[in-house]
Amino acid sequence: MGLEVEELLLACEEEFGVYLDSQTVARLSTVAGLYHAITRELDAHRRSRCPRVRVFFSLRAALARESGQAPRSIRRATSLAAILPVRGRRRAWAEIQDALAYPIPSLKMALPDGVLAGIAIGVGLPLGLLVGVLAIASFEKSGLWIVGPLVSALFPFAIPALLFVALSHRLRHSLPEQTMGSLIDRVTLENTWGFRSDGTPWDSTSVWLHLRRMISSRFDVEEERIVPETDFFRDLGAG
């Protein structure tokens, strides 16, 4: 099989979200053969249940195992942050990925502790000093001038520490989606599952028109010349 046809087959697998096995590929010689191979795979996906349903049940089972939640309690509206707390989230997410037969989005990259500490100190220390000064003035007005400096001295340390904890909780191992439903939709689209990039399913007409455009572009021939009987080797000169 020529390199041009092999590249076309790889492009078709990626575009339509199908897998063309080696036996099928070996028999392909015409545009009609490739078209029917693609539509058969798409039909097989649809017969084996709706892609979003398949993703939901497998993802729900993996999430239930890692979170300890009852599977039936996990619904499309379930907050992922509620069932996957920050502590242990990275390990749990890796276990979920390993349990699935398809990829899921990675956790958002966490900022290193050093960066978080720098931000906390850079923002929190000036703020703590300012609050401390204001606290001293407030205590002096109330007659507690002895307690004021002692209490206000804590602010330059307490505020950066609290800010570091808040940033760590917010930014470390952030989830790629907020709810179970949005994660399912993203996984379904990113893995294609027989859907176009806009989320609508491929049908026989759209497959034919798109396949013809792909062949026309790769072999530099007019679309009108591409008919079901067109042979890749005899008519299109595939080497």
CSV table of C-alpha atoms in Angstrom, one decimal:
chain,number,residue,atom,x,y,z
A,1,MET,CA,0.0,0.0,0.0
A,2,GLY,CA,1.3,3.4,-1.0
A,3,LEU,CA,2.4,6.0,1.5
A,4,GLU,CA,-0.3,8.4,0.3
A,5,VAL,CA,-3.0,5.9,1.1
A,6,GLU,CA,-1.5,5.1,4.5
A,7,GLU,CA,-1.4,8.7,5.4
A,8,LEU,CA,-5.0,9.1,4.3
A,9,LEU,CA,-6.1,6.1,6.4
A,10,LEU,CA,-4.4,7.6,9.5
A,11,ALA,CA,-6.0,10.9,8.8
A,12,CYS,CA,-9.4,9.2,8.5
A,13,GLU,CA,-9.0,7.4,11.8
A,14,GLU,CA,-8.2,10.6,13.5
A,15,GLU,CA,-10.9,12.6,11.8
A,16,PHE,CA,-13.8,10.2,12.1
A,17,GLY,CA,-12.7,8.6,15.4
A,18,VAL,CA,-12.6,5.0,14.1
A,19,TYR,CA,-10.0,2.2,14.0
A,20,LEU,CA,-9.3,0.5,10.7
A,21,ASP,CA,-7.8,-2.9,11.4
A,22,SER,CA,-5.0,-4.2,9.2
A,23,GLN,CA,-7.2,-6.8,7.4
A,24,THR,CA,-9.6,-4.2,6.4
A,25,VAL,CA,-6.9,-1.9,5.3
A,26,ALA,CA,-5.2,-4.6,3.2
A,27,ARG,CA,-8.4,-5.0,1.1
A,28,LEU,CA,-9.0,-1.3,0.4
A,29,SER,CA,-8.4,-0.1,-3.1
A,30,THR,CA,-11.4,2.1,-3.9
A,31,VAL,CA,-13.0,5.1,-2.4
A,32,ALA,CA,-16.2,3.1,-1.8
A,33,GLY,CA,-14.3,0.5,0.2
A,34,LEU,CA,-12.8,3.2,2.4
A,35,TYR,CA,-16.2,4.9,2.8
A,36,HIS,CA,-17.9,1.6,3.8
A,37,ALA,CA,-15.1,0.7,6.2
A,38,ILE,CA,-15.6,4.1,8.0
A,39,THR,CA,-19.4,3.9,8.2
A,40,ARG,CA,-19.3,0.3,9.5
A,41,GLU,CA,-17.0,1.4,12.3
A,42,LEU,CA,-19.2,4.4,13.1
A,43,ASP,CA,-22.3,2.2,13.1
A,44,ALA,CA,-20.6,-0.3,15.4
A,45,HIS,CA,-19.9,2.6,17.9
A,46,ARG,CA,-23.6,3.6,17.9
A,47,ARG,CA,-24.9,0.1,18.3
A,48,SER,CA,-22.7,-0.5,21.3
A,49,ARG,CA,-24.7,2.3,23.1
A,50,CYS,CA,-24.5,6.1,23.1
A,51,PRO,CA,-20.9,7.3,23.6
A,52,ARG,CA,-21.8,9.6,26.4
A,53,VAL,CA,-23.6,6.8,28.2
A,54,ARG,CA,-20.6,4.5,27.8
A,55,VAL,CA,-18.3,7.2,29.2
A,56,PHE,CA,-20.6,8.0,32.0
A,57,PHE,CA,-20.9,4.4,33.4
A,58,SER,CA,-17.1,3.6,33.1
A,59,LEU,CA,-16.1,7.0,34.6
A,60,ARG,CA,-18.7,6.7,37.4
A,61,ALA,CA,-17.4,3.3,38.4
A,62,ALA,CA,-13.8,4.6,38.5
A,63,LEU,CA,-14.7,7.7,40.5
A,64,ALA,CA,-16.8,5.6,42.9
A,65,ARG,CA,-13.9,3.3,43.6
A,66,GLU,CA,-11.5,6.2,44.3
A,67,SER,CA,-13.8,8.4,46.2
A,68,GLY,CA,-15.7,5.8,48.3
A,69,GLN,CA,-19.0,7.2,47.1
A,70,ALA,CA,-21.9,5.0,46.1
A,71,PRO,CA,-22.0,4.8,42.3
A,72,ARG,CA,-25.7,5.8,42.2
A,73,SER,CA,-24.9,9.0,44.1
A,74,ILE,CA,-22.7,10.2,41.3
A,75,ARG,CA,-24.7,12.0,38.7
A,76,ARG,CA,-24.0,14.5,35.9
A,77,ALA,CA,-24.5,17.4,38.2
A,78,THR,CA,-22.1,16.0,40.9
A,79,SER,CA,-19.2,18.3,41.7
A,80,LEU,CA,-15.9,16.6,41.1
A,81,ALA,CA,-14.2,18.8,43.8
A,82,ALA,CA,-16.8,17.5,46.4
A,83,ILE,CA,-15.9,13.8,45.8
A,84,LEU,CA,-12.1,14.3,45.0
A,85,PRO,CA,-10.7,16.6,47.7
A,86,VAL,CA,-7.3,18.2,47.2
A,87,ARG,CA,-5.5,15.9,49.5
A,88,GLY,CA,-4.7,12.7,47.5
A,89,ARG,CA,-6.3,14.1,44.4
A,90,ARG,CA,-3.3,13.5,42.1
A,91,ARG,CA,-3.0,9.9,43.2
A,92,ALA,CA,-6.7,9.3,42.8
A,93,TRP,CA,-6.8,10.9,39.3
A,94,ALA,CA,-3.9,8.7,38.2
A,95,GLU,CA,-5.7,5.6,39.4
A,96,ILE,CA,-8.9,6.7,37.6
A,97,GLN,CA,-6.9,7.2,34.3
A,98,ASP,CA,-5.3,3.8,34.6
A,99,ALA,CA,-8.7,2.1,35.1
A,100,LEU,CA,-10.2,3.6,31.9
A,101,ALA,CA,-9.8,2.5,28.3
A,102,TYR,CA,-9.6,6.1,27.0
A,103,PRO,CA,-7.7,9.2,28.1
A,104,ILE,CA,-9.1,11.8,30.3
A,105,PRO,CA,-7.8,15.4,30.7
A,106,SER,CA,-4.9,15.8,33.1
A,107,LEU,CA,-5.2,17.8,36.3
A,108,LYS,CA,-4.1,21.4,35.8
A,109,MET,CA,-0.5,21.9,36.5
A,110,ALA,CA,0.1,22.8,40.2
A,111,LEU,CA,2.4,25.7,41.0
A,112,PRO,CA,5.5,24.6,43.0
A,113,ASP,CA,5.5,25.3,46.7
A,114,GLY,CA,8.3,27.8,46.2
A,115,VAL,CA,6.3,29.9,43.8
A,116,LEU,CA,3.3,29.8,46.1
A,117,ALA,CA,5.4,30.8,49.1
A,118,GLY,CA,6.9,33.7,47.1
A,119,ILE,CA,3.4,34.9,46.1
A,120,ALA,CA,2.2,34.6,49.6
A,121,ILE,CA,5.1,36.5,51.1
A,122,GLY,CA,5.2,39.1,48.4
A,123,VAL,CA,1.5,39.9,48.8
A,124,GLY,CA,0.9,38.8,52.4
A,125,LEU,CA,3.8,40.5,54.2
A,126,PRO,CA,3.1,44.1,53.1
A,127,LEU,CA,-0.6,43.5,53.8
A,128,GLY,CA,0.3,42.0,57.2
A,129,LEU,CA,2.5,45.0,58.1
A,130,LEU,CA,-0.3,47.4,57.1
A,131,VAL,CA,-2.9,45.6,59.1
A,132,GLY,CA,-0.4,45.5,62.0
A,133,VAL,CA,0.1,49.2,62.0
A,134,LEU,CA,-3.6,49.8,61.8
A,135,ALA,CA,-4.1,47.4,64.7
A,136,ILE,CA,-1.6,49.2,66.9
A,137,ALA,CA,-3.3,52.5,66.3
A,138,SER,CA,-6.7,50.9,67.1
A,139,PHE,CA,-5.5,49.3,70.3
A,140,GLU,CA,-3.9,52.5,71.4
A,141,LYS,CA,-7.1,54.4,70.9
A,142,SER,CA,-8.9,51.8,73.0
A,143,GLY,CA,-6.3,52.0,75.8
A,144,LEU,CA,-4.8,48.6,75.2
A,145,TRP,CA,-1.4,50.0,74.1
A,146,ILE,CA,0.5,47.1,75.8
A,147,VAL,CA,-1.5,44.3,74.0
A,148,GLY,CA,-1.6,46.1,70.7
A,149,PRO,CA,2.1,45.6,69.6
A,150,LEU,CA,2.0,42.0,70.7
A,151,VAL,CA,-1.1,41.1,68.7
A,152,SER,CA,-0.2,43.2,65.7
A,153,ALA,CA,3.2,41.5,65.4
A,154,LEU,CA,1.4,38.3,64.5
A,155,PHE,CA,-0.1,39.8,61.3
A,156,PRO,CA,3.1,39.9,59.2
A,157,PHE,CA,3.4,36.1,59.8
A,158,ALA,CA,-0.2,35.0,60.0
A,159,ILE,CA,-1.5,36.6,56.8
A,160,PRO,CA,1.3,35.2,54.5
A,161,ALA,CA,0.7,31.8,56.1
A,162,LEU,CA,-3.1,31.9,55.5
A,163,LEU,CA,-2.6,33.2,52.0
A,164,PHE,CA,-0.2,30.3,51.3
A,165,VAL,CA,-2.8,27.8,52.5
A,166,ALA,CA,-5.5,29.4,50.5
A,167,LEU,CA,-3.5,29.5,47.3
A,168,SER,CA,-2.3,25.9,47.8
A,169,HIS,CA,-5.9,24.7,48.2
A,170,ARG,CA,-7.1,26.7,45.2
A,171,LEU,CA,-4.3,26.1,42.7
A,172,ARG,CA,-2.7,22.8,43.5
A,173,HIS,CA,-4.0,19.9,41.4
A,174,SER,CA,-7.0,21.8,40.0
A,175,LEU,CA,-9.6,19.7,38.3
A,176,PRO,CA,-10.0,20.1,34.5
A,177,GLU,CA,-13.7,20.3,34.8
A,178,GLN,CA,-16.1,21.3,37.6
A,179,THR,CA,-18.9,18.7,37.2
A,180,MET,CA,-19.3,15.1,36.2
A,181,GLY,CA,-21.4,16.1,33.2
A,182,SER,CA,-18.9,18.6,31.8
A,183,LEU,CA,-16.1,16.0,32.2
A,184,ILE,CA,-18.2,13.4,30.3
A,185,ASP,CA,-18.9,15.9,27.5
A,186,ARG,CA,-15.2,16.9,27.2
A,187,VAL,CA,-14.0,13.2,27.2
A,188,THR,CA,-16.6,12.3,24.6
A,189,LEU,CA,-15.6,15.1,22.2
A,190,GLU,CA,-11.8,14.7,22.7
A,191,ASN,CA,-12.0,11.0,22.0
A,192,THR,CA,-14.4,11.6,19.0
A,193,TRP,CA,-16.5,8.4,19.5
A,194,GLY,CA,-18.1,8.9,16.1
A,195,PHE,CA,-18.9,12.6,16.7
A,196,ARG,CA,-17.7,15.6,14.7
A,197,SER,CA,-15.7,18.4,16.4
A,198,ASP,CA,-18.9,20.4,16.9
A,199,GLY,CA,-20.5,17.5,18.9
A,200,THR,CA,-22.9,16.4,16.2
A,201,PRO,CA,-22.8,12.7,15.0
A,202,TRP,CA,-21.4,11.7,11.6
A,203,ASP,CA,-24.1,10.5,9.1
A,204,SER,CA,-23.6,8.8,5.8
A,205,THR,CA,-23.9,12.0,3.8
A,206,SER,CA,-21.5,14.0,5.9
A,207,VAL,CA,-19.0,11.2,5.9
A,208,TRP,CA,-19.0,11.0,2.1
A,209,LEU,CA,-18.7,14.7,1.6
A,210,HIS,CA,-15.9,15.1,4.1
A,211,LEU,CA,-14.1,12.0,2.9
A,212,ARG,CA,-14.2,13.3,-0.7
A,213,ARG,CA,-12.8,16.6,0.3
A,214,MET,CA,-10.0,14.9,2.2
A,215,ILE,CA,-9.1,12.8,-0.9
A,216,SER,CA,-9.3,15.7,-3.2
A,217,SER,CA,-6.9,17.7,-1.0
A,218,ARG,CA,-4.4,14.9,-0.6
A,219,PHE,CA,-4.3,13.7,-4.2
A,220,ASP,CA,-4.8,17.2,-5.7
A,221,VAL,CA,-7.8,16.2,-7.9
A,222,GLU,CA,-11.2,17.9,-8.3
A,223,GLU,CA,-13.9,16.6,-6.0
A,224,GLU,CA,-16.2,16.0,-8.9
A,225,ARG,CA,-13.8,13.3,-10.2
A,226,ILE,CA,-14.0,11.3,-7.0
A,227,VAL,CA,-16.8,8.8,-7.2
A,228,PRO,CA,-17.4,5.5,-5.3
A,229,GLU,CA,-15.6,3.5,-8.0
A,230,THR,CA,-12.5,5.6,-8.0
A,231,ASP,CA,-9.4,3.5,-7.5
A,232,PHE,CA,-6.6,4.9,-5.4
A,233,PHE,CA,-3.9,3.2,-7.4
A,234,ARG,CA,-5.3,3.2,-11.0
A,235,ASP,CA,-7.2,6.5,-11.0
A,236,LEU,CA,-5.4,8.6,-8.4
A,237,GLY,CA,-1.9,7.3,-9.0
A,238,ALA,CA,-1.2,6.3,-5.4
A,239,GLY,CA,2.3,4.6,-5.3
